[in-house]
Amino acid sequence: MMVWAIVGIGALSFIVWAHHMYVSGMHPYFGFFFATTTLIIAVPTAIKVYNWVLTLWKADIHLTQPMLFSLGFLVTFLNGGLTGLFLGNVVVDVPLSDTMFVVAHFHMVMGVAPLMVILGAIYHWYPKMSGRMLHEGMGKFHFWVTFLGAYLIFFPMHYVGLVGVPRRYPELGDSVFIPDSVADLNSFISLAAFTVGFAQLVFFYNIFWSLKYGKPSGPNPWRATTLEWQTPQTPPAHGNFGDELPIVYRWPYDYSVPGADEDFIAQNDPGPVKKPQAST
Amino acid sequence: MVDIQRPTPGEIPPSEVPDEDLYHPKSYWTKYIFSQDAKVIAIQYAGVATGVGLIGLVLSWLMRLQLGFPDLFDFITPEMYYQFVTMHGMIMVVYLLTALFLGGFGNYLIPLMVGARDMVFPYVNMLSFWIFFLAVIVLVASFFVPGGPTGAGWTLYPPQAILSGTPGNEAGIVLMLVSLILFIIGFTMGGLNYVVTVLQARARGMTMMRLPLTIWGIFTATVLALLAFPALLVAAVMMLFDTLLGPASSCRRSCRWASSLTTKGAARSCSSTCSGSLAIPKCTLWHSRLLASFRICFLLTRARAFSATG
Amino acid sequence: MVIGIVLVLLVIGSVVFHIFSPWWWTPIASNWVFMDSMITLTFWITGAVYVAVILFMAYCIFKFRHKEGRVADYEPENTKLEVWLTVVTSIGVAALLIPGLVVWGQFVNVPDDANEVEVVAQQWYWSYRLPGKDGKLGIVDNRLISSDNPLGIDPDDPNGQDDVVIDGEELHLPIGVPVKMLLRSVDVLHDYYVPEFRAKMDMVPGMITFFWFEPTRTGEFEVLCAELCGTGHAFMRGAVFIDSETDYNLWLNEQLTFAQLTVPDQIEVADNLVPGTNGE
């Protein structure tokens, strides 16, 4: 189902583009069409978000570093996706277009959320690539500053846009309709931005420090099912899988299968040997 | 999809193509520099993308300095601010996100997760990285040319991007477009690798529906990008022609389009777009639609598909 | 565990920020109150979803965090839940889309009795043209633009002779009269945006775009350019005054028509033929 949602989003995404052009002067009737397709594409996206969130239900949640970033991703992607509903609805886009609301929206959904994904992915696959775990304390610090800081940068920015401040303006001048407090808000956002930026130094230091001093991870520290964790060498050598390529028996999400020995069943695990069938 | 049945090894279909011999590097150069191993290429992509992303990060700081403390930093003029805006946007979206997600993570994870030894076209994969690297060099070079980098906004709206009221309209925009063209060429090479590897090089028993969702996300995003980037390439080439060869290259069509759109009554300024003497609004309709729409279409599609990692 | 608490605080903080935020849209001065209503409706629906999902996540993190001996529930599919969620999301999306498109329908259908005003944008100031006494705007051509003819009005068209030309000055409009703004650009993309009117539209060189609105309160309002147009983009400001009918007529009488703009040249030419006479 998730696969169909991805494919559906991919296909639908080819017929939504003019939601960036509602105020471009194109024929107004296009606005009806593209608003509809844009809001339709929100449905498979929502299904995916529900899937991720509901996976937490009755789960067994290990709050590891990649997990923290995944949760951070969910929050920021949800936020960004929901503000997209404002902008996709054509008539709501008219006052908000080309204001800082748009800037806040796309940074949240395309900047902060992918940043959470990238960082989470690096924390997740670093043990596979290097054979060592990243330092946990540095990782937690990095997560908290990045997540909270980035949220604090872009959440208030929506309100700057709501006031009517346009984007791509290096300064506001002394416009009457902009209250003075917007300048304070801008200063706050800037300070948050510098803080988050500097916190990334901790991350880069962690990467290089852990290469030498990180705890050895073994081949599958997260006890994951997918094939990259089943390579004979960690980090994987040239040729990836040694002499024999793996044979795949199952889908990648056999976690906590009732009756299984371990909490996970690797994709290339054939499972208990079945009695040969008479007809074969 | 739940696999209730767990077939015996005999029921897994045999591989469709025989296991091919991998290319084995012999010298330092072919092992670490011009490596054809997707894992090394992935680290190269990730390193360069992160490096240029740090430049983008510093640009964002400069922008926030100006926005947060407007009167304090005199050296940030509006021209420079627009150059920061443009380069920050272009770097982050294209050279960081696309290169890192698809080039970095894609290269590393796709062969491992589908059960292949490497990508299906390792030599082309290697070329794709080095063309990407060249594109980054050209982009960074635009900071050092007279006039500085382009300040047209990352959407590079024509005709404003090539007019004198916009910073970097002489050399900066040319380098930006050349860099984009190079990136797209390199990306197409890499993208073909990702798509064909996922479709053709899966291990025995790995059906499409047994692929991890990470791969589905990267695969879909690559398909979308392969379809959308060529249109951006065309638009970039057209804009290069406009900058370097003058306005006649795309004048006539925009004129015909404009005439069909004039409203009743007020003004019919179609002919104004085709006046040969002014270097201005020739190509707006085609270019602004083409460039903006396809770039943004691609951008959005990729952002959505990336939500699917995991 | 900490992250669960932080998520709850984050959601509460966001809602509190929204309620107490002094940064809200500037008071409206046009008939497009429905745009504001749509924004409010969207905030309610998306806010409810946001709060619900994140609180659910926080609950799951609390209740299902890893404890010794805990095993996750194995439930890879739940088609009934998927269908139910899809239906609910579609209803939510439709609840946003349908009113939005109704208002958009109003936005794109200009009332028959609307006045027409042409707005001419160029790097980096605003000019305007009113139809004058005959109620018709004359033909223009950008190639005719010169220092005597700043808007490029065709001198051969009789409809253009009485067009009121406002070159780089402020625009006045009468209150309570719907007006269709015809937008034209001389050089690059611009966008005519007055935050209090809520409506905006790009000006695209080579075509005439439009939007309409009806002013509902008097006052002076700032015009901003909302589409990047070069270095002067942030400084391309103008002013539009909404006047009572008497004030508007007073202002209108002081404005020059196209015919009057070209006449002084003739007088100057005549004066130069007579040495020693000062021109007007």
Coordinates of N, CA, C and O in Angstrom, one line a residue, chain B residues 35-139:
Chain B
S35 N 37.0 5.8 -9.1 CA 36.5 4.5 -8.7 C 35.2 4.2 -9.4 O 34.4 5.1 -9.7
Q36 N 35.0 3.0 -9.8 CA 33.7 2.6 -10.3 C 32.9 1.9 -9.3 O 31.8 1.4 -9.7
D37 N 33.3 1.8 -8.1 CA 32.5 1.1 -7.1 C 31.5 2.1 -6.5 O 31.9 3.2 -6.1
A38 N 30.3 1.7 -6.6 CA 29.2 2.6 -6.2 C 29.4 3.1 -4.8 O 29.0 4.2 -4.5
K39 N 30.0 2.3 -3.9 CA 30.1 2.8 -2.5 C 31.1 4.0 -2.4 O 30.9 4.9 -1.7
V40 N 32.2 3.9 -3.2 CA 33.1 5.0 -3.2 C 32.5 6.2 -3.9 O 32.7 7.3 -3.4
I41 N 31.8 6.0 -5.0 CA 31.2 7.1 -5.7 C 30.2 7.7 -4.7 O 30.0 9.0 -4.7
A42 N 29.5 6.9 -3.9 CA 28.5 7.5 -3.0 C 29.2 8.4 -2.0 O 28.7 9.5 -1.7
I43 N 30.3 8.0 -1.5 CA 31.0 8.8 -0.5 C 31.5 10.1 -1.2 O 31.5 11.2 -0.6
Q44 N 32.0 10.0 -2.4 CA 32.4 11.1 -3.2 C 31.3 12.1 -3.3 O 31.4 13.3 -3.1
Y45 N 30.1 11.6 -3.8 CA 29.0 12.5 -4.0 C 28.6 13.1 -2.7 O 28.4 14.3 -2.6
A46 N 28.5 12.3 -1.6 CA 28.1 12.9 -0.3 C 29.1 13.9 0.2 O 28.7 15.0 0.7
G47 N 30.4 13.7 0.0 CA 31.4 14.6 0.4 C 31.2 16.0 -0.3 O 31.2 17.0 0.3
V48 N 31.2 15.9 -1.6 CA 31.1 17.1 -2.4 C 29.8 17.8 -2.2 O 29.7 19.1 -2.0
A49 N 28.7 17.1 -2.1 CA 27.4 17.7 -1.8 C 27.4 18.4 -0.5 O 26.9 19.5 -0.3
T50 N 27.9 17.7 0.5 CA 28.0 18.3 1.9 C 28.8 19.6 1.8 O 28.5 20.6 2.4
G51 N 30.0 19.5 1.1 CA 30.9 20.6 1.1 C 30.2 21.8 0.5 O 30.2 23.0 1.0
V52 N 29.5 21.6 -0.7 CA 28.8 22.8 -1.3 C 27.6 23.2 -0.5 O 27.2 24.3 -0.4
G53 N 27.0 22.2 0.2 CA 25.9 22.5 1.1 C 26.4 23.5 2.3 O 25.6 24.3 2.7
L54 N 27.6 23.3 2.7 CA 28.1 24.2 3.7 C 28.2 25.6 3.2 O 28.0 26.6 3.9
I55 N 28.6 25.7 1.9 CA 28.6 27.1 1.3 C 27.2 27.6 1.4 O 27.0 28.8 1.7
G56 N 26.2 26.8 1.0 CA 24.8 27.2 1.1 C 24.4 27.6 2.5 O 23.7 28.6 2.7
L57 N 24.9 26.9 3.5 CA 24.6 27.2 4.8 C 25.1 28.6 5.2 O 24.5 29.4 5.8
V58 N 26.4 28.9 4.8 CA 27.0 30.2 5.1 C 26.2 31.3 4.5 O 26.0 32.3 5.0
L59 N 25.8 31.0 3.2 CA 24.9 32.0 2.5 C 23.7 32.3 3.3 O 23.2 33.4 3.4
S60 N 23.1 31.2 3.9 CA 21.9 31.5 4.6 C 22.1 32.3 5.9 O 21.3 33.1 6.2
W61 N 23.3 32.1 6.5 CA 23.6 33.0 7.6 C 23.7 34.4 7.2 O 23.3 35.3 7.9
L62 N 24.4 34.6 6.0 CA 24.5 36.0 5.6 C 23.1 36.6 5.3 O 22.9 37.8 5.7
M63 N 22.2 35.8 4.8 CA 20.9 36.4 4.6 C 20.2 36.7 5.9 O 19.6 37.7 6.0
R64 N 20.4 35.8 6.8 CA 19.7 36.0 8.1 C 20.4 37.2 8.8 O 19.7 37.9 9.6
L65 N 21.6 37.4 8.6 CA 22.3 38.6 9.2 C 21.6 39.9 8.7 O 21.2 40.8 9.5
Q66 N 21.3 39.9 7.4 CA 20.7 41.1 6.9 C 19.2 41.2 7.3 O 18.8 42.3 7.7
L67 N 18.5 40.1 7.3 CA 17.1 40.1 7.7 C 16.9 40.4 9.2 O 16.0 41.1 9.6
G68 N 17.8 39.8 10.0 CA 17.6 40.0 11.4 C 18.1 41.3 12.0 O 17.5 41.8 12.9
F69 N 19.1 41.8 11.3 CA 19.7 43.0 11.8 C 20.0 43.9 10.6 O 21.1 44.1 10.2
P70 N 18.9 44.5 10.1 CA 19.0 45.2 8.8 C 20.0 46.3 8.7 O 20.5 46.5 7.7
D71 N 20.1 47.1 9.7 CA 20.9 48.3 9.5 C 22.4 48.1 10.0 O 23.2 49.0 9.8
L72 N 22.7 46.9 10.4 CA 23.9 46.7 11.1 C 25.1 46.3 10.1 O 26.2 46.6 10.3
F73 N 24.7 45.7 9.0 CA 25.8 45.2 8.1 C 25.7 45.9 6.8 O 25.0 45.5 5.9
D74 N 26.5 46.9 6.7 CA 26.5 47.7 5.5 C 27.0 47.0 4.3 O 26.7 47.3 3.1
F75 N 27.8 46.0 4.5 CA 28.5 45.4 3.3 C 27.5 44.5 2.6 O 27.7 44.1 1.5
I76 N 26.3 44.2 3.2 CA 25.3 43.4 2.5 C 24.4 44.3 1.8 O 23.4 44.8 2.3
T77 N 24.7 44.6 0.5 CA 23.8 45.5 -0.3 C 22.7 44.6 -0.9 O 22.8 43.4 -0.9
P78 N 21.7 45.3 -1.4 CA 20.6 44.5 -2.0 C 21.1 43.5 -3.1 O 20.6 42.4 -3.3
E79 N 22.1 44.0 -3.9 CA 22.6 43.2 -5.0 C 23.2 41.9 -4.4 O 23.0 40.8 -4.8
M80 N 24.0 42.1 -3.3 CA 24.6 40.9 -2.7 C 23.6 40.0 -2.1 O 23.7 38.8 -2.2
Y81 N 22.6 40.6 -1.5 CA 21.5 39.8 -0.9 C 20.9 38.9 -1.9 O 20.6 37.7 -1.6
Y82 N 20.6 39.5 -3.1 CA 19.9 38.6 -4.1 C 20.9 37.6 -4.6 O 20.5 36.5 -5.0
Q83 N 22.2 37.9 -4.6 CA 23.1 36.8 -5.0 C 23.1 35.7 -4.0 O 23.1 34.5 -4.3
F84 N 23.0 36.1 -2.7 CA 23.0 35.1 -1.7 C 21.7 34.2 -1.8 O 21.8 33.0 -1.7
V85 N 20.6 34.9 -2.0 CA 19.3 34.2 -2.1 C 19.4 33.2 -3.2 O 19.1 32.0 -3.1
T86 N 19.9 33.6 -4.4 CA 19.9 32.8 -5.6 C 20.8 31.6 -5.4 O 20.4 30.4 -5.6
M87 N 22.0 31.8 -4.9 CA 23.0 30.7 -4.8 C 22.6 29.8 -3.7 O 22.7 28.6 -3.8
H88 N 22.1 30.3 -2.6 CA 21.6 29.5 -1.5 C 20.6 28.5 -2.0 O 20.6 27.3 -1.8
G89 N 19.6 29.0 -2.7 CA 18.5 28.2 -3.2 C 19.0 27.1 -4.2 O 18.7 25.9 -4.0
M90 N 19.7 27.6 -5.2 CA 20.2 26.6 -6.2 C 21.1 25.5 -5.6 O 20.9 24.4 -5.8
I91 N 22.0 26.0 -4.7 CA 22.9 25.0 -4.1 C 22.1 24.0 -3.3 O 22.3 22.8 -3.4
M92 N 21.3 24.5 -2.4 CA 20.6 23.6 -1.5 C 19.7 22.6 -2.2 O 19.7 21.4 -2.0
V93 N 18.9 23.1 -3.1 CA 17.9 22.2 -3.8 C 18.6 21.2 -4.7 O 18.4 20.0 -4.6
V94 N 19.4 21.7 -5.6 CA 20.0 20.9 -6.6 C 21.3 20.2 -6.2 O 21.4 19.0 -6.2
Y95 N 22.2 21.0 -5.8 CA 23.5 20.4 -5.5 C 23.7 19.7 -4.2 O 24.5 18.9 -4.0
L96 N 22.8 20.0 -3.3 CA 22.8 19.3 -2.0 C 21.8 18.2 -2.0 O 22.1 17.0 -1.9
L97 N 20.5 18.6 -2.0 CA 19.5 17.6 -1.8 C 19.5 16.5 -2.9 O 19.5 15.3 -2.6
T98 N 19.5 16.9 -4.2 CA 19.4 15.9 -5.2 C 20.7 15.1 -5.2 O 20.6 13.9 -5.3
A99 N 21.8 15.7 -5.2 CA 23.1 15.0 -5.2 C 23.2 14.1 -4.0 O 23.7 12.9 -4.1
L100 N 22.8 14.6 -2.8 CA 23.1 13.8 -1.6 C 22.1 12.6 -1.6 O 22.5 11.5 -1.3
F101 N 20.8 12.9 -1.8 CA 19.8 11.8 -1.7 C 20.0 10.8 -2.8 O 20.1 9.6 -2.5
L102 N 20.0 11.3 -4.0 CA 20.0 10.3 -5.1 C 21.5 9.8 -5.4 O 21.7 8.7 -5.5
G103 N 22.4 10.8 -5.4 CA 23.8 10.4 -5.7 C 24.5 9.7 -4.6 O 25.1 8.7 -4.7
G104 N 24.3 10.3 -3.4 CA 25.0 9.8 -2.2 C 24.3 8.5 -1.7 O 24.8 7.4 -1.8
F105 N 23.1 8.7 -1.2 CA 22.4 7.5 -0.6 C 22.0 6.5 -1.7 O 22.1 5.3 -1.4
G106 N 21.6 7.0 -2.8 CA 21.2 6.1 -3.9 C 22.3 5.2 -4.3 O 22.2 3.9 -4.3
N107 N 23.5 5.7 -4.5 CA 24.6 4.9 -4.9 C 25.0 3.9 -3.9 O 25.3 2.8 -4.2
Y108 N 25.0 4.3 -2.6 CA 25.4 3.4 -1.6 C 24.4 2.3 -1.4 O 24.7 1.1 -1.3
L109 N 23.1 2.7 -1.3 CA 22.1 1.8 -0.8 C 21.5 0.9 -1.9 O 21.1 -0.2 -1.6
I110 N 21.4 1.4 -3.1 CA 20.6 0.6 -4.1 C 21.3 -0.7 -4.3 O 20.6 -1.8 -4.2
P111 N 22.6 -0.8 -4.6 CA 23.1 -2.2 -4.9 C 23.0 -3.0 -3.6 O 22.6 -4.2 -3.7
L112 N 23.3 -2.5 -2.5 CA 23.2 -3.3 -1.3 C 21.8 -3.8 -1.0 O 21.6 -5.0 -0.7
M113 N 20.8 -2.9 -1.1 CA 19.5 -3.3 -0.7 C 18.8 -4.2 -1.7 O 17.9 -4.9 -1.4
V114 N 19.2 -4.1 -3.0 CA 18.5 -5.0 -4.0 C 19.3 -6.3 -4.1 O 18.9 -7.2 -4.8
G115 N 20.5 -6.4 -3.5 CA 21.2 -7.6 -3.6 C 22.1 -7.7 -4.8 O 22.3 -8.8 -5.3
A116 N 22.6 -6.6 -5.2 CA 23.5 -6.6 -6.4 C 24.9 -6.3 -6.0 O 25.1 -5.8 -4.9
R117 N 25.9 -6.6 -6.8 CA 27.2 -6.4 -6.4 C 27.6 -4.9 -6.6 O 28.5 -4.4 -5.9
D118 N 27.0 -4.3 -7.6 CA 27.3 -2.9 -7.9 C 26.2 -2.4 -8.9 O 25.3 -3.1 -9.2
M119 N 26.4 -1.1 -9.3 CA 25.4 -0.6 -10.3 C 25.6 -1.3 -11.6 O 26.7 -1.9 -11.9
V120 N 24.6 -1.2 -12.4 CA 24.7 -1.9 -13.7 C 25.6 -1.2 -14.7 O 26.1 -1.8 -15.7
F121 N 25.9 0.1 -14.6 CA 26.8 0.8 -15.5 C 27.9 1.5 -14.7 O 27.8 2.7 -14.5
P122 N 28.8 0.8 -14.2 CA 29.8 1.4 -13.2 C 30.6 2.5 -13.8 O 30.9 3.5 -13.1
Y123 N 31.0 2.4 -15.1 CA 31.8 3.4 -15.7 C 31.0 4.7 -15.8 O 31.5 5.8 -15.5
V124 N 29.8 4.6 -16.3 CA 29.0 5.7 -16.4 C 28.7 6.4 -15.1 O 28.6 7.6 -14.9
N125 N 28.6 5.5 -14.1 CA 28.4 6.0 -12.7 C 29.5 6.9 -12.3 O 29.4 7.9 -11.7
M126 N 30.7 6.4 -12.6 CA 31.9 7.1 -12.2 C 31.9 8.5 -13.0 O 32.2 9.5 -12.4
L127 N 31.6 8.4 -14.3 CA 31.5 9.7 -15.0 C 30.5 10.7 -14.4 O 30.7 11.9 -14.4
S128 N 29.4 10.1 -14.0 CA 28.4 11.0 -13.5 C 28.8 11.8 -12.3 O 28.5 12.9 -12.1
F129 N 29.7 11.1 -11.4 CA 30.2 11.9 -10.3 C 31.1 13.0 -10.8 O 31.0 14.1 -10.3
W130 N 32.0 12.6 -11.7 CA 33.0 13.7 -12.1 C 32.3 14.8 -12.8 O 32.8 16.0 -12.7
I131 N 31.3 14.5 -13.6 CA 30.6 15.7 -14.2 C 29.9 16.5 -13.2 O 29.8 17.7 -13.2
F132 N 29.3 15.8 -12.1 CA 28.7 16.6 -11.0 C 29.8 17.5 -10.4 O 29.5 18.6 -10.1
F133 N 31.0 16.9 -10.2 CA 32.0 17.7 -9.6 C 32.4 18.9 -10.4 O 32.6 20.0 -9.9
L134 N 32.4 18.7 -11.7 CA 32.7 19.8 -12.6 C 31.6 20.8 -12.6 O 31.9 22.0 -12.5
A135 N 30.4 20.4 -12.5 CA 29.3 21.3 -12.3 C 29.4 22.2 -11.1 O 29.2 23.4 -11.1
V136 N 29.9 21.5 -10.0 CA 30.1 22.3 -8.7 C 31.2 23.3 -8.9 O 31.1 24.4 -8.4
I137 N 32.3 22.9 -9.6 CA 33.4 23.8 -9.8 C 32.9 25.0 -10.6 O 33.2 26.2 -10.2
V138 N 32.1 24.8 -11.6 CA 31.6 25.9 -12.4 C 30.7 26.8 -11.6 O 30.8 28.0 -11.6
L139 N 29.9 26.2 -10.8 CA 29.0 27.0 -9.9 C 29.8 27.8 -9.0 O 29.5 29.0 -8.8

